[in-house]
CSV table of C-alpha atoms in Angstrom, one decimal:
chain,number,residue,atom,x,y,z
A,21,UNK,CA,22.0,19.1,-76.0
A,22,UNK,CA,18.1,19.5,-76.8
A,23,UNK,CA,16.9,22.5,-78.9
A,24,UNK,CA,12.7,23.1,-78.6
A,25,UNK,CA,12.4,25.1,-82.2
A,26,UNK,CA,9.7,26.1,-83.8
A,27,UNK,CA,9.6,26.8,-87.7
A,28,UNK,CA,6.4,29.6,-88.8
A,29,UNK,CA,6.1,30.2,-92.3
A,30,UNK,CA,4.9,33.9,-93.1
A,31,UNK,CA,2.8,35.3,-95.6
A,32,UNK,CA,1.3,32.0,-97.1
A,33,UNK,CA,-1.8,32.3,-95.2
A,34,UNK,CA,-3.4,30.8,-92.2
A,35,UNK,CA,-3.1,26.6,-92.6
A,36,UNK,CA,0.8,26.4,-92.5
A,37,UNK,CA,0.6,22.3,-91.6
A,38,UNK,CA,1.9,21.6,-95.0
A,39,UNK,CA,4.7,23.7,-94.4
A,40,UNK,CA,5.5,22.5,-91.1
A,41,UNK,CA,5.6,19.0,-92.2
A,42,UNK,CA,8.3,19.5,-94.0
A,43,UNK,CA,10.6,20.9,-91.4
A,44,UNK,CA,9.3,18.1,-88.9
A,45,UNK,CA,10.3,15.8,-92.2
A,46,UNK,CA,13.7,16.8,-92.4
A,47,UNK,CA,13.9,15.9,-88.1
A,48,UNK,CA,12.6,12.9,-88.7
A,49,UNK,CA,14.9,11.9,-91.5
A,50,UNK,CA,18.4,13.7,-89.4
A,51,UNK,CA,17.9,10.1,-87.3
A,52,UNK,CA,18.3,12.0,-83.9
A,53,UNK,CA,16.2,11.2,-80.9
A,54,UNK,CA,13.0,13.9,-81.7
A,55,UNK,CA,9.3,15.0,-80.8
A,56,UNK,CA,7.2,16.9,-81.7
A,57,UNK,CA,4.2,18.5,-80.5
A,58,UNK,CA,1.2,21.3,-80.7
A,59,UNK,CA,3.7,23.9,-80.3
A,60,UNK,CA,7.7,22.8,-80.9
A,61,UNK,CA,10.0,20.0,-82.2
A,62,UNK,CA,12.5,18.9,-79.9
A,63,UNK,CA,15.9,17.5,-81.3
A,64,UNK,CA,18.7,15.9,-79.3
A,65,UNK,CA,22.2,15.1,-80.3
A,66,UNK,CA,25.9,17.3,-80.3
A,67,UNK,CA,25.7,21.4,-81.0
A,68,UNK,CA,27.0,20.7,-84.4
A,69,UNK,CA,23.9,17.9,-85.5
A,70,UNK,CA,21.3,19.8,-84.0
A,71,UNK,CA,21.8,23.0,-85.0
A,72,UNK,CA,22.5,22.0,-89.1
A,73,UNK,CA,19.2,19.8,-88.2
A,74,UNK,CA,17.2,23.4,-87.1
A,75,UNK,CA,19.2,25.3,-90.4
A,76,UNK,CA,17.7,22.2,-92.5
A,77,UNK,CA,14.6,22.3,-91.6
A,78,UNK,CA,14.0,26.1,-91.7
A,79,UNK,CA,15.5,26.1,-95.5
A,80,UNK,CA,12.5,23.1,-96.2
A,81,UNK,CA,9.8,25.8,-95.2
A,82,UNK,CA,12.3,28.5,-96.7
A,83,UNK,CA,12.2,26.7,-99.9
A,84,UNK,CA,8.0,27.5,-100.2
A,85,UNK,CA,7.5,30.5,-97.7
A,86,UNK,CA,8.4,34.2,-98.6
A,87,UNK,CA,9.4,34.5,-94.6
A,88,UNK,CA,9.8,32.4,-92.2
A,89,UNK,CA,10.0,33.0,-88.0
A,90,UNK,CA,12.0,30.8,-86.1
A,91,UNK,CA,11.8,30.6,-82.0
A,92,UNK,CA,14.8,28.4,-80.5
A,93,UNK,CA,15.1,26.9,-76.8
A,94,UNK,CA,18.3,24.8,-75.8
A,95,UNK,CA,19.6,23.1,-73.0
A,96,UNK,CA,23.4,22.4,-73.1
A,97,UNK,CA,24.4,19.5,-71.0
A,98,UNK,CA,27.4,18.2,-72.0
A,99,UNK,CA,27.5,14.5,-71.5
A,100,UNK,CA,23.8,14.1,-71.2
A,101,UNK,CA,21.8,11.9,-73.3
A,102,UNK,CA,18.3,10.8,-73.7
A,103,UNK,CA,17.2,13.6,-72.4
A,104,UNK,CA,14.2,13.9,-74.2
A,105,UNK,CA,13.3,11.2,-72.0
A,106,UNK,CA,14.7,11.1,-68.7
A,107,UNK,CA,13.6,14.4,-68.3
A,108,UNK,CA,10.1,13.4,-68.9
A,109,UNK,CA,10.3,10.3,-66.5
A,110,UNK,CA,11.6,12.3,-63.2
A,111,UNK,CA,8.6,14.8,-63.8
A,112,UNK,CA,5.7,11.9,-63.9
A,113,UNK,CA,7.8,10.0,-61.2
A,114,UNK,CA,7.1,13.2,-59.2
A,115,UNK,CA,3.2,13.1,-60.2
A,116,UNK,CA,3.2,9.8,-59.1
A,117,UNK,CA,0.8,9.0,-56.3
């Protein structure tokens, strides 16, 4: 599966990078196939790794923020892996002239 999640802390002002960080941190350190971008992480692994990766990283900002917002996507494919980038590849094999 691949989860897209996005972790906002709330009420500590506009620059939230700090706090982001360590949400992305804690994905980085879960050793799962991840990236991240302007607007999500994305996480890939089995329901039970991703999902205490997500609850992880929304207790790091937890830890610091007063609230925090979290927006979740998943695809469940069982028996699908490195999705993260396959599913890149058949899209820019499509653009391809």
């Amino acid at each position: 599966m691949i989860v897209a999640f996005s972790v906002t802390p709330l009420g500590v002002g506009e620059d939230v990078g700090e706090y982001v960080a360590d949400a992305v941190r804690v994905v980085r350190e879960s050793g799962l196939p991840n990236r991240t971008d302007a607007m999500f992480t994305s996480v890939e692994g089995e329901w039970d790794e991703v999902m205490d990766v997500v609850r992880r990283a929304v207790a790091a900002v937890e830890r610091r923020a007063p609230r925090v917002s979290l927006v979740l996507k998943a695809d469940i494919r069982p028996g699908v892996t490195d999705g993260l980038t396959s599913k890149v590849e058949t899209v820019e094999r499509h653009l391809a002239p």
